[in-house]
Amino acid sequence: GESVGLHLPTLSVQEGDNSIINCAYSNSASDYFIWYKQESGKGPQFIIDIRSNMDKRQGQRVTVLLNKTVKHLSLQIAATQPGDSAVYFCAETGPTSGTYKYIFGTGTRLKVLA
Amino acid sequence: DGGITQSPKYLFRKEGQNVTLSCEQNLNHDAMYWYRQDPGQGLRLIYYSQIVNDFQKGDIAEGYSVSREKKESFPLTVTSAQKNPTAFYLCASRSGRGTDTQYFGPGTRLTVL
């Protein structure tokens, strides 16, 4: 598989527990944020997004929290399952000279323990 | 992978050769992107295109070239001028109407021998 997860921070969670993955974003002008999941050897998959006019958004088993004051984003996964094992990273974007370029975090590896 | 295809999945190249990576999307998206992914680093933007027949350099464009002759296609050429081309290359697309989601293809792993 891909070695893109080398040297990443790792979060180990017991199966069935909740997981919280954090991300500090860089640009206070960013107005749209995405969490991606990337399994070894595959392209990133969209999980959930949030716009800057919200501070919380829920999906199926996932919740994203946005704290604009401290430029912090978190992803909560409820009842973590073995299939959740992957690298998770956040992305931010916003209008910059009329274009929308994305800035990506380096990611966190989630390991689910049976 | 949301209607974005990349081929081939694995590609081997000898030093000094150019190689072209394919990216096709059937999502009718206006914007397309090429990123490079290296271990322990965030995705780095190589080139992007917001409309057909137009593209802009990203943060690490040196040694790469692109074309956007059709809306569905955004091929990336890795030239011999790219000093460290071994990496995982990801293509992405976005509808193009404001801040909306960027979707990724499955990636191409390029190895220079």
GROMACS .gro file of C-alpha atoms in nm:
model
  227
    1GLY     CA    1   0.000   0.000   0.000
    2GLU     CA    2   0.090   0.367  -0.005
    3SER     CA    3   0.336   0.506   0.245
    4VAL     CA    4   0.158   0.839   0.271
    5GLY     CA    5   0.085   0.775   0.638
    6LEU     CA    6   0.447   0.756   0.749
    7HIS     CA    7   0.541   0.988   1.038
    8LEU     CA    8   0.183   1.105   1.093
    9PRO     CA    9   0.035   1.149   1.441
   10THR     CA   10  -0.162   0.839   1.530
   11LEU     CA   11  -0.482   0.804   1.728
   12SER     CA   12  -0.555   0.454   1.858
   13VAL     CA   13  -0.913   0.389   1.961
   14GLN     CA   14  -1.092   0.082   2.088
   15GLU     CA   15  -1.364  -0.050   1.861
   16GLY     CA   16  -1.696   0.094   1.970
   17ASP     CA   17  -1.548   0.401   2.136
   18ASN     CA   18  -1.579   0.754   1.998
   19SER     CA   19  -1.289   0.915   1.811
   20ILE     CA   20  -1.197   1.282   1.799
   21ILE     CA   21  -0.952   1.405   1.537
   22ASN     CA   22  -0.834   1.764   1.547
   23CYS     CA   23  -0.711   2.010   1.289
   24ALA     CA   24  -0.576   2.363   1.321
   25TYR     CA   25  -0.639   2.561   1.008
   26SER     CA   26  -0.427   2.846   0.888
   27ASN     CA   27  -0.631   3.115   0.714
   28SER     CA   28  -0.886   3.321   0.905
   29ALA     CA   29  -1.045   3.414   0.571
   30SER     CA   30  -1.128   3.049   0.489
   31ASP     CA   31  -1.503   2.997   0.470
   32TYR     CA   32  -1.542   2.632   0.378
   33PHE     CA   33  -1.392   2.325   0.539
   34ILE     CA   34  -1.388   1.958   0.450
   35TRP     CA   35  -1.282   1.637   0.621
   36TYR     CA   36  -1.143   1.360   0.403
   37LYS     CA   37  -1.069   0.994   0.475
   38GLN     CA   38  -0.784   0.826   0.289
   39GLU     CA   39  -0.723   0.453   0.295
   40SER     CA   40  -0.389   0.310   0.199
   41GLY     CA   41  -0.327   0.327  -0.175
   42LYS     CA   42  -0.651   0.512  -0.251
   43GLY     CA   43  -0.764   0.864  -0.322
   44PRO     CA   44  -0.919   1.076  -0.044
   45GLN     CA   45  -1.292   1.033   0.015
   46PHE     CA   46  -1.520   1.317   0.120
   47ILE     CA   47  -1.666   1.265   0.468
   48ILE     CA   48  -1.833   1.586   0.575
   49ASP     CA   49  -1.809   1.959   0.520
   50ILE     CA   50  -1.899   2.276   0.706
   51ARG     CA   51  -1.928   2.641   0.612
   52SER     CA   52  -1.801   2.925   0.826
   53ASN     CA   53  -2.152   3.044   0.917
   54MET     CA   54  -2.200   2.722   1.117
   55ASP     CA   55  -2.020   2.582   1.421
   56LYS     CA   56  -2.148   2.225   1.407
   57ARG     CA   57  -2.271   1.983   1.145
   58GLN     CA   58  -2.374   1.622   1.182
   59GLY     CA   59  -2.369   1.335   0.938
   60GLN     CA   60  -2.409   0.965   0.976
   61ARG     CA   61  -2.188   0.875   1.276
   62VAL     CA   62  -1.974   1.183   1.216
   63THR     CA   63  -1.985   1.537   1.351
   64VAL     CA   64  -1.768   1.830   1.254
   65LEU     CA   65  -1.713   2.119   1.494
   66LEU     CA   66  -1.573   2.454   1.388
   67ASN     CA   67  -1.424   2.709   1.626
   68LYS     CA   68  -1.336   3.017   1.425
   69THR     CA   69  -1.202   3.205   1.727
   70VAL     CA   70  -0.907   2.970   1.759
   71LYS     CA   71  -0.912   2.842   1.399
   72HIS     CA   72  -0.981   2.486   1.503
   73LEU     CA   73  -1.173   2.208   1.335
   74SER     CA   74  -1.255   1.868   1.480
   75LEU     CA   75  -1.405   1.546   1.348
   76GLN     CA   76  -1.592   1.320   1.585
   77ILE     CA   77  -1.665   0.962   1.485
   78ALA     CA   78  -1.919   0.779   1.696
   79ALA     CA   79  -1.892   0.407   1.770
   80THR     CA   80  -1.567   0.367   1.579
   81GLN     CA   81  -1.548   0.058   1.360
   82PRO     CA   82  -1.252  -0.130   1.206
   83GLY     CA   83  -1.348   0.011   0.866
   84ASP     CA   84  -1.280   0.359   1.002
   85SER     CA   85  -0.906   0.286   1.015
   86ALA     CA   86  -0.745   0.531   0.773
   87VAL     CA   87  -0.569   0.867   0.751
   88TYR     CA   88  -0.798   1.164   0.807
   89PHE     CA   89  -0.715   1.515   0.700
   90CYS     CA   90  -0.888   1.849   0.686
   91ALA     CA   91  -0.899   2.098   0.403
   92GLU     CA   92  -0.983   2.468   0.404
   93THR     CA   93  -1.066   2.704   0.123
   94GLY     CA   94  -1.202   3.048   0.060
   95PRO     CA   95  -1.196   3.325  -0.196
   96THR     CA   96  -0.844   3.430  -0.283
   97SER     CA   97  -0.827   3.672  -0.574
   98GLY     CA   98  -1.138   3.515  -0.720
   99THR     CA   99  -1.014   3.157  -0.710
  100TYR     CA  100  -1.075   2.882  -0.457
  101LYS     CA  101  -0.758   2.698  -0.371
  102TYR     CA  102  -0.753   2.435  -0.102
  103ILE     CA  103  -0.503   2.403   0.183
  104PHE     CA  104  -0.468   2.054   0.323
  105GLY     CA  105  -0.354   1.938   0.664
  106THR     CA  106  -0.095   1.662   0.691
  107GLY     CA  107  -0.341   1.421   0.847
  108THR     CA  108  -0.391   1.193   1.145
  109ARG     CA  109  -0.380   0.814   1.125
  110LEU     CA  110  -0.671   0.647   1.305
  111LYS     CA  111  -0.613   0.291   1.424
  112VAL     CA  112  -0.910   0.098   1.551
  113LEU     CA  113  -0.822  -0.173   1.801
  114ALA     CA  114  -1.039  -0.483   1.812
  115ASP     CA  115  -1.415   0.808  -0.636
  116GLY     CA  116  -1.714   1.002  -0.767
  117GLY     CA  117  -1.677   0.974  -1.143
  118ILE     CA  118  -1.309   1.068  -1.161
  119THR     CA  119  -1.076   0.815  -1.318
  120GLN     CA  120  -0.700   0.814  -1.323
  121SER     CA  121  -0.482   0.581  -1.521
  122PRO     CA  122  -0.267   0.392  -1.482
  123LYS     CA  123  -0.275   0.305  -1.111
  124TYR     CA  124   0.099   0.228  -1.110
  125LEU     CA  125   0.352   0.378  -1.350
  126PHE     CA  126   0.724   0.319  -1.382
  127ARG     CA  127   0.955   0.551  -1.566
  128LYS     CA  128   1.323   0.559  -1.640
  129GLU     CA  129   1.516   0.871  -1.553
  130GLY     CA  130   1.518   1.123  -1.834
  131GLN     CA  131   1.181   1.020  -1.977
  132ASN     CA  132   0.864   1.223  -1.985
  133VAL     CA  133   0.543   1.051  -1.878
  134THR     CA  134   0.178   1.156  -1.896
  135LEU     CA  135  -0.080   1.076  -1.629
  136SER     CA  136  -0.441   1.063  -1.733
  137CYS     CA  137  -0.736   1.219  -1.546
  138GLU     CA  138  -1.094   1.205  -1.672
  139GLN     CA  139  -1.418   1.315  -1.502
  140ASN     CA  140  -1.780   1.265  -1.601
  141LEU     CA  141  -1.922   1.496  -1.335
  142ASN     CA  142  -1.951   1.797  -1.567
  143HIS     CA  143  -1.723   1.986  -1.329
  144ASP     CA  144  -1.560   2.306  -1.446
  145ALA     CA  145  -1.252   2.302  -1.224
  146MET     CA  146  -0.982   2.034  -1.215
  147TYR     CA  147  -0.668   2.000  -1.005
  148TRP     CA  148  -0.346   1.800  -0.985
  149TYR     CA  149  -0.181   1.734  -0.650
  150ARG     CA  150   0.127   1.553  -0.540
  151GLN     CA  151   0.130   1.354  -0.215
  152ASP     CA  152   0.449   1.256  -0.033
  153PRO     CA  153   0.478   1.067   0.298
  154GLY     CA  154   0.408   1.284   0.600
  155GLN     CA  155   0.311   1.591   0.396
  156GLY     CA  156  -0.015   1.753   0.303
  157LEU     CA  157  -0.128   1.757  -0.057
  158ARG     CA  158   0.066   2.005  -0.269
  159LEU     CA  159  -0.094   2.174  -0.568
  160ILE     CA  160   0.083   2.131  -0.901
  161TYR     CA  161  -0.161   2.286  -1.151
  162TYR     CA  162  -0.527   2.376  -1.163
  163SER     CA  163  -0.776   2.469  -1.430
  164GLN     CA  164  -1.101   2.654  -1.373
  165ILE     CA  165  -1.229   2.636  -1.731
  166VAL     CA  166  -1.142   2.471  -2.060
  167ASN     CA  167  -0.833   2.607  -2.236
  168ASP     CA  168  -0.713   2.781  -1.922
  169PHE     CA  169  -0.489   2.664  -1.638
  170GLN     CA  170  -0.267   2.813  -1.368
  171LYS     CA  171   0.047   2.702  -1.191
  172GLY     CA  172   0.014   2.580  -0.838
  173ASP     CA  173   0.277   2.581  -0.567
  174ILE     CA  174   0.509   2.320  -0.722
  175ALA     CA  175   0.462   2.349  -1.100
  176GLU     CA  176   0.828   2.324  -1.197
  177GLY     CA  177   0.897   2.014  -1.404
  178TYR     CA  178   0.529   1.955  -1.482
  179SER     CA  179   0.297   2.057  -1.765
  180VAL     CA  180  -0.077   2.024  -1.828
  181SER     CA  181  -0.340   2.083  -2.093
  182ARG     CA  182  -0.716   2.136  -2.074
  183GLU     CA  183  -0.852   2.092  -2.426
  184LYS     CA  184  -1.171   1.923  -2.308
  185LYS     CA  185  -1.383   1.980  -2.000
  186GLU     CA  186  -1.362   1.613  -1.903
  187SER     CA  187  -0.986   1.572  -1.933
  188PHE     CA  188  -0.684   1.724  -1.756
  189PRO     CA  189  -0.368   1.523  -1.831
  190LEU     CA  190  -0.047   1.588  -1.639
  191THR     CA  191   0.296   1.542  -1.795
  192VAL     CA  192   0.588   1.480  -1.563
  193THR     CA  193   0.894   1.594  -1.752
  194SER     CA  194   1.257   1.496  -1.713
  195ALA     CA  195   1.311   1.838  -1.553
  196GLN     CA  196   1.123   1.727  -1.240
  197LYS     CA  197   1.404   1.635  -1.003
  198ASN     CA  198   1.215   1.409  -0.765
  199PRO     CA  199   0.913   1.273  -0.948
  200THR     CA  200   0.851   0.957  -0.746
  201ALA     CA  201   0.524   1.026  -0.562
  202PHE     CA  202   0.152   0.957  -0.546
  203TYR     CA  203  -0.037   1.187  -0.785
  204LEU     CA  204  -0.398   1.281  -0.723
  205CYS     CA  205  -0.640   1.446  -0.962
  206ALA     CA  206  -0.947   1.626  -0.831
  207SER     CA  207  -1.241   1.818  -0.967
  208ARG     CA  208  -1.491   2.068  -0.837
  209SER     CA  209  -1.816   2.200  -0.977
  210GLY     CA  210  -1.671   2.548  -0.997
  211ARG     CA  211  -1.960   2.742  -0.857
  212GLY     CA  212  -1.829   2.902  -0.541
  213THR     CA  213  -1.698   2.712  -0.242
  214ASP     CA  214  -1.804   2.358  -0.315
  215THR     CA  215  -1.661   2.019  -0.259
  216GLN     CA  216  -1.350   1.895  -0.431
  217TYR     CA  217  -1.364   1.525  -0.521
  218PHE     CA  218  -1.061   1.308  -0.582
  219GLY     CA  219  -0.967   1.032  -0.820
  220PRO     CA  220  -0.803   0.705  -0.708
  221GLY     CA  221  -0.449   0.828  -0.772
  222THR     CA  222  -0.148   0.719  -0.976
  223ARG     CA  223   0.169   0.597  -0.809
  224LEU     CA  224   0.469   0.705  -1.020
  225THR     CA  225   0.806   0.546  -0.957
  226VAL     CA  226   1.121   0.658  -1.133
  227LEU     CA  227   1.373   0.379  -1.173
   0.00000   0.00000   0.00000
